[in-house]
Amino acid sequence: DAGVIQSPRHEVTEMGQEVTLRCKPISGHNSLFWYRQTMMRGLELLIYFNNNVPIDDSGMPEDRFSAKMPNASFSTLKIQPSEPRDSAVYFCASSLDGTPYEQYFGPGTRLTVT
Amino acid sequence: GENVEQHPSTLSVQEGDSAVIKCTYSDSASNYFPWYKQELGKRPQLIIDIRSNVGEKKDQRIAVTLNKTAKHFSLHITETQPEDSAVYFCAASRHLGGQNFVFGPGTRLSVLP
């Protein structure tokens, strides 16, 4: 298995631009998580889906952030408009209900907003 | 909601010594406690986990202990090696379909040769 796939791996954009991050979970996994990691705030859960349905989006910072999971093999996290404070590493992770309980992380997308 | 605290935030040990990282959680309904290791520039990866029906679990040089009454759990690394240098995150979770983890802030471990 290729593991969780994220694209792009690096994104540099100017303030005000729209940014779309993409994630392909491990085949067969039915839960998907989006995290943001910064030095100041650590690893924060933004939103998670179970069976393609958003379960908890309380971590989404504001209306500029949105996430979708149109099918079991694809999810997007969109930021519109982007701001410099959105600069961070964004991780996607997936897991399967039931044992084992492990969340498998993707390689992350390093976002820089100038 | 769940709140996970982790101490210390940084830890330096000499190679061969032991390292201990401690976490506390607030939600008595949490029943699964994983530990993730994140090397510089890489993704977090699970190294060991424990469920609430177990008090201790070992895997070679690493072990985790859980005290449900006090709501704290600890990671123990023995005979530390330079490759153990990384950031370690603890987490707590309930199992309600989709394992929503609440992560601690992390501990940066440095193993000095």
PDB file of C-alpha atoms in Angstrom:
ATOM      1  CA  ASP A   1       0.000   0.000   0.000  1.00  0.00           C
ATOM      2  CA  ALA A   2       1.269   3.484  -0.828  1.00  0.00           C
ATOM      3  CA  GLY A   3       0.084   4.926   2.453  1.00  0.00           C
ATOM      4  CA  VAL A   4      -1.699   8.248   2.782  1.00  0.00           C
ATOM      5  CA  ILE A   5      -0.923  10.479  -0.177  1.00  0.00           C
ATOM      6  CA  GLN A   6      -0.935  14.257   0.030  1.00  0.00           C
ATOM      7  CA  SER A   7      -0.404  16.874  -2.629  1.00  0.00           C
ATOM      8  CA  PRO A   8       1.219  19.213  -3.114  1.00  0.00           C
ATOM      9  CA  ARG A   9       4.137  18.595  -0.749  1.00  0.00           C
ATOM     10  CA  HIS A  10       5.050  22.271  -0.740  1.00  0.00           C
ATOM     11  CA  GLU A  11       2.947  25.296  -1.588  1.00  0.00           C
ATOM     12  CA  VAL A  12       4.019  28.903  -1.636  1.00  0.00           C
ATOM     13  CA  THR A  13       1.336  31.437  -2.336  1.00  0.00           C
ATOM     14  CA  GLU A  14       0.568  35.091  -1.880  1.00  0.00           C
ATOM     15  CA  MET A  15      -1.860  36.436   0.659  1.00  0.00           C
ATOM     16  CA  GLY A  16      -5.393  36.482  -0.681  1.00  0.00           C
ATOM     17  CA  GLN A  17      -4.958  33.542  -3.020  1.00  0.00           C
ATOM     18  CA  GLU A  18      -6.979  30.346  -2.810  1.00  0.00           C
ATOM     19  CA  VAL A  19      -5.140  27.236  -1.693  1.00  0.00           C
ATOM     20  CA  THR A  20      -6.353  23.663  -2.110  1.00  0.00           C
ATOM     21  CA  LEU A  21      -4.686  20.769  -0.357  1.00  0.00           C
ATOM     22  CA  ARG A  22      -5.459  17.207  -1.391  1.00  0.00           C
ATOM     23  CA  CYS A  23      -5.442  13.869   0.381  1.00  0.00           C
ATOM     24  CA  LYS A  24      -5.926  10.264  -0.639  1.00  0.00           C
ATOM     25  CA  PRO A  25      -6.416   7.993   2.389  1.00  0.00           C
ATOM     26  CA  ILE A  26      -5.266   4.399   2.630  1.00  0.00           C
ATOM     27  CA  SER A  27      -7.599   2.180   0.649  1.00  0.00           C
ATOM     28  CA  GLY A  28     -10.283   0.706   2.898  1.00  0.00           C
ATOM     29  CA  HIS A  29      -9.898   3.240   5.676  1.00  0.00           C
ATOM     30  CA  ASN A  30     -13.153   4.969   6.591  1.00  0.00           C
ATOM     31  CA  SER A  31     -11.976   7.829   8.819  1.00  0.00           C
ATOM     32  CA  LEU A  32      -9.993  10.812   7.597  1.00  0.00           C
ATOM     33  CA  PHE A  33      -8.438  13.607   9.636  1.00  0.00           C
ATOM     34  CA  TRP A  34      -6.965  16.979   8.737  1.00  0.00           C
ATOM     35  CA  TYR A  35      -4.371  18.415  11.165  1.00  0.00           C
ATOM     36  CA  ARG A  36      -2.385  21.630  11.192  1.00  0.00           C
ATOM     37  CA  GLN A  37       1.034  21.772  12.844  1.00  0.00           C
ATOM     38  CA  THR A  38       2.874  24.924  13.906  1.00  0.00           C
ATOM     39  CA  MET A  39       5.588  25.565  16.450  1.00  0.00           C
ATOM     40  CA  MET A  40       3.280  27.765  18.482  1.00  0.00           C
ATOM     41  CA  ARG A  41       0.130  25.641  18.507  1.00  0.00           C
ATOM     42  CA  GLY A  42       1.459  22.125  18.023  1.00  0.00           C
ATOM     43  CA  LEU A  43      -0.674  19.513  16.281  1.00  0.00           C
ATOM     44  CA  GLU A  44      -4.265  20.708  15.955  1.00  0.00           C
ATOM     45  CA  LEU A  45      -7.186  18.690  14.617  1.00  0.00           C
ATOM     46  CA  LEU A  46      -9.089  20.782  12.082  1.00  0.00           C
ATOM     47  CA  ILE A  47     -11.808  18.373  10.971  1.00  0.00           C
ATOM     48  CA  TYR A  48     -12.463  14.698  10.694  1.00  0.00           C
ATOM     49  CA  PHE A  49     -14.713  12.585   8.512  1.00  0.00           C
ATOM     50  CA  ASN A  50     -16.168   9.167   9.152  1.00  0.00           C
ATOM     51  CA  ASN A  51     -17.611   7.306   6.150  1.00  0.00           C
ATOM     52  CA  ASN A  52     -17.254  10.540   4.130  1.00  0.00           C
ATOM     53  CA  VAL A  53     -19.409  12.513   6.581  1.00  0.00           C
ATOM     54  CA  PRO A  54     -17.903  15.417   8.562  1.00  0.00           C
ATOM     55  CA  ILE A  55     -18.171  14.486  12.236  1.00  0.00           C
ATOM     56  CA  ASP A  56     -16.391  17.324  13.991  1.00  0.00           C
ATOM     57  CA  ASP A  57     -15.266  20.563  12.361  1.00  0.00           C
ATOM     58  CA  SER A  58     -14.914  22.539  15.573  1.00  0.00           C
ATOM     59  CA  GLY A  59     -11.204  22.896  14.934  1.00  0.00           C
ATOM     60  CA  MET A  60     -11.631  24.740  11.647  1.00  0.00           C
ATOM     61  CA  PRO A  61     -10.258  28.194  12.447  1.00  0.00           C
ATOM     62  CA  GLU A  62     -12.758  30.287  10.542  1.00  0.00           C
ATOM     63  CA  ASP A  63     -14.974  30.470   7.494  1.00  0.00           C
ATOM     64  CA  ARG A  64     -11.965  30.844   5.234  1.00  0.00           C
ATOM     65  CA  PHE A  65     -11.333  27.127   5.754  1.00  0.00           C
ATOM     66  CA  SER A  66     -13.495  24.431   4.207  1.00  0.00           C
ATOM     67  CA  ALA A  67     -13.087  20.692   3.715  1.00  0.00           C
ATOM     68  CA  LYS A  68     -14.828  18.137   1.588  1.00  0.00           C
ATOM     69  CA  MET A  69     -14.773  14.387   1.149  1.00  0.00           C
ATOM     70  CA  PRO A  70     -16.750  13.595  -1.998  1.00  0.00           C
ATOM     71  CA  ASN A  71     -15.854   9.905  -1.888  1.00  0.00           C
ATOM     72  CA  ALA A  72     -13.950   7.392   0.210  1.00  0.00           C
ATOM     73  CA  SER A  73     -10.681   7.926  -1.640  1.00  0.00           C
ATOM     74  CA  PHE A  74     -10.327  11.697  -1.794  1.00  0.00           C
ATOM     75  CA  SER A  75     -10.538  14.766   0.410  1.00  0.00           C
ATOM     76  CA  THR A  76      -9.673  18.436  -0.006  1.00  0.00           C
ATOM     77  CA  LEU A  77      -8.918  21.239   2.427  1.00  0.00           C
ATOM     78  CA  LYS A  78      -9.398  24.686   0.947  1.00  0.00           C
ATOM     79  CA  ILE A  79      -8.326  28.062   2.288  1.00  0.00           C
ATOM     80  CA  GLN A  80      -9.846  31.104   0.643  1.00  0.00           C
ATOM     81  CA  PRO A  81      -8.525  33.741   0.976  1.00  0.00           C
ATOM     82  CA  SER A  82      -5.201  32.648   2.456  1.00  0.00           C
ATOM     83  CA  GLU A  83      -3.347  34.731   5.063  1.00  0.00           C
ATOM     84  CA  PRO A  84       0.263  34.639   6.316  1.00  0.00           C
ATOM     85  CA  ARG A  85      -0.893  33.172   9.653  1.00  0.00           C
ATOM     86  CA  ASP A  86      -2.125  30.104   7.754  1.00  0.00           C
ATOM     87  CA  SER A  87       1.491  29.125   7.097  1.00  0.00           C
ATOM     88  CA  ALA A  88       1.973  25.678   8.635  1.00  0.00           C
ATOM     89  CA  VAL A  89       2.371  22.016   7.812  1.00  0.00           C
ATOM     90  CA  TYR A  90      -0.970  20.402   7.079  1.00  0.00           C
ATOM     91  CA  PHE A  91      -1.234  16.673   7.676  1.00  0.00           C
ATOM     92  CA  CYS A  92      -3.913  14.303   6.535  1.00  0.00           C
ATOM     93  CA  ALA A  93      -4.344  11.011   8.389  1.00  0.00           C
ATOM     94  CA  SER A  94      -6.615   8.011   7.941  1.00  0.00           C
ATOM     95  CA  SER A  95      -7.731   5.085  10.038  1.00  0.00           C
ATOM     96  CA  LEU A  96     -10.099   2.154  10.063  1.00  0.00           C
ATOM     97  CA  ASP A  97     -12.878   1.768  12.618  1.00  0.00           C
ATOM     98  CA  GLY A  98     -12.098  -0.960  15.079  1.00  0.00           C
ATOM     99  CA  THR A  99      -8.734  -2.450  15.934  1.00  0.00           C
ATOM    100  CA  PRO A 100      -6.049  -1.510  15.228  1.00  0.00           C
ATOM    101  CA  TYR A 101      -6.829   2.055  16.192  1.00  0.00           C
ATOM    102  CA  GLU A 102      -3.773   3.642  14.633  1.00  0.00           C
ATOM    103  CA  GLN A 103      -4.023   6.825  12.597  1.00  0.00           C
ATOM    104  CA  TYR A 104      -1.661   6.776   9.640  1.00  0.00           C
ATOM    105  CA  PHE A 105      -0.306  10.166   8.694  1.00  0.00           C
ATOM    106  CA  GLY A 106       0.530  11.399   5.230  1.00  0.00           C
ATOM    107  CA  PRO A 107       3.815  13.206   4.498  1.00  0.00           C
ATOM    108  CA  GLY A 108       2.216  16.618   4.979  1.00  0.00           C
ATOM    109  CA  THR A 109       1.925  19.767   2.889  1.00  0.00           C
ATOM    110  CA  ARG A 110       4.140  22.664   3.912  1.00  0.00           C
ATOM    111  CA  LEU A 111       2.190  25.837   3.172  1.00  0.00           C
ATOM    112  CA  THR A 112       3.847  29.238   3.086  1.00  0.00           C
ATOM    113  CA  VAL A 113       1.685  32.297   2.585  1.00  0.00           C
ATOM    114  CA  THR A 114       3.641  35.482   1.858  1.00  0.00           C
TER     115      THR A 114
ATOM    116  CA  GLY B   1     -13.930  18.161  25.841  1.00  0.00           C
ATOM    117  CA  GLU B   2     -10.721  16.266  26.334  1.00  0.00           C
ATOM    118  CA  ASN B   3      -7.555  18.122  27.335  1.00  0.00           C
ATOM    119  CA  VAL B   4      -4.143  16.458  27.245  1.00  0.00           C
ATOM    120  CA  GLU B   5      -1.116  17.931  28.978  1.00  0.00           C
ATOM    121  CA  GLN B   6       2.425  16.697  28.459  1.00  0.00           C
ATOM    122  CA  HIS B   7       5.671  17.203  30.383  1.00  0.00           C
ATOM    123  CA  PRO B   8       8.432  18.037  29.965  1.00  0.00           C
ATOM    124  CA  SER B   9       8.376  20.100  26.789  1.00  0.00           C
ATOM    125  CA  THR B  10      12.063  19.404  26.201  1.00  0.00           C
ATOM    126  CA  LEU B  11      14.267  16.634  27.542  1.00  0.00           C
ATOM    127  CA  SER B  12      17.969  15.975  27.075  1.00  0.00           C
ATOM    128  CA  VAL B  13      19.564  12.706  28.156  1.00  0.00           C
ATOM    129  CA  GLN B  14      22.925  11.041  27.692  1.00  0.00           C
ATOM    130  CA  GLU B  15      23.051   8.098  25.342  1.00  0.00           C
ATOM    131  CA  GLY B  16      22.295   4.921  27.258  1.00  0.00           C
ATOM    132  CA  ASP B  17      20.242   6.671  29.944  1.00  0.00           C
ATOM    133  CA  SER B  18      16.467   6.368  30.307  1.00  0.00           C
ATOM    134  CA  ALA B  19      13.887   8.964  29.318  1.00  0.00           C
ATOM    135  CA  VAL B  20      10.410   9.401  30.779  1.00  0.00           C
ATOM    136  CA  ILE B  21       7.628  11.564  29.350  1.00  0.00           C
ATOM    137  CA  LYS B  22       4.391  12.074  31.252  1.00  0.00           C
ATOM    138  CA  CYS B  23       0.882  12.970  30.088  1.00  0.00           C
ATOM    139  CA  THR B  24      -2.366  13.697  31.872  1.00  0.00           C
ATOM    140  CA  TYR B  25      -5.869  13.696  30.413  1.00  0.00           C
ATOM    141  CA  SER B  26      -9.159  15.121  31.606  1.00  0.00           C
ATOM    142  CA  ASP B  27     -11.900  12.925  30.085  1.00  0.00           C
ATOM    143  CA  SER B  28     -12.476   9.820  32.185  1.00  0.00           C
ATOM    144  CA  ALA B  29     -14.219   8.227  29.183  1.00  0.00           C
ATOM    145  CA  SER B  30     -10.999   8.166  27.144  1.00  0.00           C
ATOM    146  CA  ASN B  31      -9.905   4.582  26.683  1.00  0.00           C
ATOM    147  CA  TYR B  32      -7.115   4.546  24.114  1.00  0.00           C
ATOM    148  CA  PHE B  33      -3.719   6.236  24.484  1.00  0.00           C
ATOM    149  CA  PRO B  34      -1.243   6.194  21.598  1.00  0.00           C
ATOM    150  CA  TRP B  35       2.267   7.643  21.461  1.00  0.00           C
ATOM    151  CA  TYR B  36       3.615   9.083  18.228  1.00  0.00           C
ATOM    152  CA  LYS B  37       7.203   9.892  17.294  1.00  0.00           C
ATOM    153  CA  GLN B  38       7.977  12.652  14.823  1.00  0.00           C
ATOM    154  CA  GLU B  39      11.474  13.000  13.466  1.00  0.00           C
ATOM    155  CA  LEU B  40      12.559  16.334  12.062  1.00  0.00           C
ATOM    156  CA  GLY B  41      10.755  17.113   8.810  1.00  0.00           C
ATOM    157  CA  LYS B  42       8.802  13.867   8.835  1.00  0.00           C
ATOM    158  CA  ARG B  43       5.321  12.672   9.666  1.00  0.00           C
ATOM    159  CA  PRO B  44       4.187  11.468  13.110  1.00  0.00           C
ATOM    160  CA  GLN B  45       4.338   7.686  13.404  1.00  0.00           C
ATOM    161  CA  LEU B  46       2.847   5.422  16.038  1.00  0.00           C
ATOM    162  CA  ILE B  47       5.435   3.783  18.287  1.00  0.00           C
ATOM    163  CA  ILE B  48       3.298   2.233  21.002  1.00  0.00           C
ATOM    164  CA  ASP B  49      -0.239   2.427  22.363  1.00  0.00           C
ATOM    165  CA  ILE B  50      -2.216   1.236  25.355  1.00  0.00           C
ATOM    166  CA  ARG B  51      -5.865   0.591  26.021  1.00  0.00           C
ATOM    167  CA  SER B  52      -7.615   1.390  29.261  1.00  0.00           C
ATOM    168  CA  ASN B  53      -7.982  -2.248  30.276  1.00  0.00           C
ATOM    169  CA  VAL B  54      -4.198  -2.620  30.490  1.00  0.00           C
ATOM    170  CA  GLY B  55      -1.839  -1.025  33.013  1.00  0.00           C
ATOM    171  CA  GLU B  56       1.452  -1.484  31.184  1.00  0.00           C
ATOM    172  CA  LYS B  57       2.735  -2.458  27.775  1.00  0.00           C
ATOM    173  CA  LYS B  58       6.293  -3.037  26.557  1.00  0.00           C
ATOM    174  CA  ASP B  59       7.917  -3.242  23.173  1.00  0.00           C
ATOM    175  CA  GLN B  60      11.671  -3.752  23.312  1.00  0.00           C
ATOM    176  CA  ARG B  61      13.166  -0.526  24.709  1.00  0.00           C
ATOM    177  CA  ILE B  62       9.920   1.368  25.029  1.00  0.00           C
ATOM    178  CA  ALA B  63       7.098   0.936  27.513  1.00  0.00           C
ATOM    179  CA  VAL B  64       3.950   2.781  28.424  1.00  0.00           C
ATOM    180  CA  THR B  65       2.167   2.795  31.773  1.00  0.00           C
ATOM    181  CA  LEU B  66      -1.377   3.936  32.483  1.00  0.00           C
ATOM    182  CA  ASN B  67      -3.002   5.013  35.745  1.00  0.00           C
ATOM    183  CA  LYS B  68      -6.722   5.374  35.044  1.00  0.00           C
ATOM    184  CA  THR B  69      -7.542   6.572  38.540  1.00  0.00           C
ATOM    185  CA  ALA B  70      -5.095   9.453  38.345  1.00  0.00           C
ATOM    186  CA  LYS B  71      -5.723   9.938  34.614  1.00  0.00           C
ATOM    187  CA  HIS B  72      -2.115   9.913  33.620  1.00  0.00           C
ATOM    188  CA  PHE B  73       0.095   7.801  31.399  1.00  0.00           C
ATOM    189  CA  SER B  74       3.815   7.757  30.722  1.00  0.00           C
ATOM    190  CA  LEU B  75       6.291   6.740  28.032  1.00  0.00           C
ATOM    191  CA  HIS B  76       9.534   5.124  29.135  1.00  0.00           C
ATOM    192  CA  ILE B  77      12.508   4.706  26.812  1.00  0.00           C
ATOM    193  CA  THR B  78      15.443   2.709  28.133  1.00  0.00           C
ATOM    194  CA  GLU B  79      19.006   2.556  26.787  1.00  0.00           C
ATOM    195  CA  THR B  80      18.418   5.646  24.675  1.00  0.00           C
ATOM    196  CA  GLN B  81      20.195   5.979  21.343  1.00  0.00           C
ATOM    197  CA  PRO B  82      20.814   9.025  19.140  1.00  0.00           C
ATOM    198  CA  GLU B  83      18.090   7.855  16.743  1.00  0.00           C
ATOM    199  CA  ASP B  84      15.566   8.244  19.563  1.00  0.00           C
ATOM    200  CA  SER B  85      15.987  12.009  19.215  1.00  0.00           C
ATOM    201  CA  ALA B  86      12.630  13.347  18.003  1.00  0.00           C
ATOM    202  CA  VAL B  87       9.421  14.986  19.163  1.00  0.00           C
ATOM    203  CA  TYR B  88       7.092  12.631  20.992  1.00  0.00           C
ATOM    204  CA  PHE B  89       3.341  13.215  21.184  1.00  0.00           C
ATOM    205  CA  CYS B  90       0.895  11.503  23.497  1.00  0.00           C
ATOM    206  CA  ALA B  91      -2.817  11.382  22.697  1.00  0.00           C
ATOM    207  CA  ALA B  92      -6.103  10.301  24.226  1.00  0.00           C
ATOM    208  CA  SER B  93      -9.206   9.035  22.499  1.00  0.00           C
ATOM    209  CA  ARG B  94     -12.661   7.621  22.981  1.00  0.00           C
ATOM    210  CA  HIS B  95     -13.798   4.983  20.549  1.00  0.00           C
ATOM    211  CA  LEU B  96     -16.971   6.407  19.087  1.00  0.00           C
ATOM    212  CA  GLY B  97     -16.526   5.421  15.465  1.00  0.00           C
ATOM    213  CA  GLY B  98     -13.558   7.163  13.921  1.00  0.00           C
ATOM    214  CA  GLN B  99     -10.800   7.614  16.418  1.00  0.00           C
ATOM    215  CA  ASN B 100     -10.698  11.320  17.208  1.00  0.00           C
ATOM    216  CA  PHE B 101      -7.367  11.814  18.994  1.00  0.00           C
ATOM    217  CA  VAL B 102      -6.562  14.774  21.214  1.00  0.00           C
ATOM    218  CA  PHE B 103      -2.800  15.243  21.118  1.00  0.00           C
ATOM    219  CA  GLY B 104      -0.559  16.660  23.796  1.00  0.00           C
ATOM    220  CA  PRO B 105       1.771  19.553  22.910  1.00  0.00           C
ATOM    221  CA  GLY B 106       4.781  17.296  22.394  1.00  0.00           C
ATOM    222  CA  THR B 107       8.156  16.653  24.029  1.00  0.00           C
ATOM    223  CA  ARG B 108      11.389  17.294  22.176  1.00  0.00           C
ATOM    224  CA  LEU B 109      13.833  14.573  23.207  1.00  0.00           C
ATOM    225  CA  SER B 110      17.524  14.995  22.513  1.00  0.00           C
ATOM    226  CA  VAL B 111      19.858  12.060  23.104  1.00  0.00           C
ATOM    227  CA  LEU B 112      23.417  13.310  23.495  1.00  0.00           C
ATOM    228  CA  PRO B 113      26.262  11.046  22.348  1.00  0.00           C
TER     229      PRO B 113
END
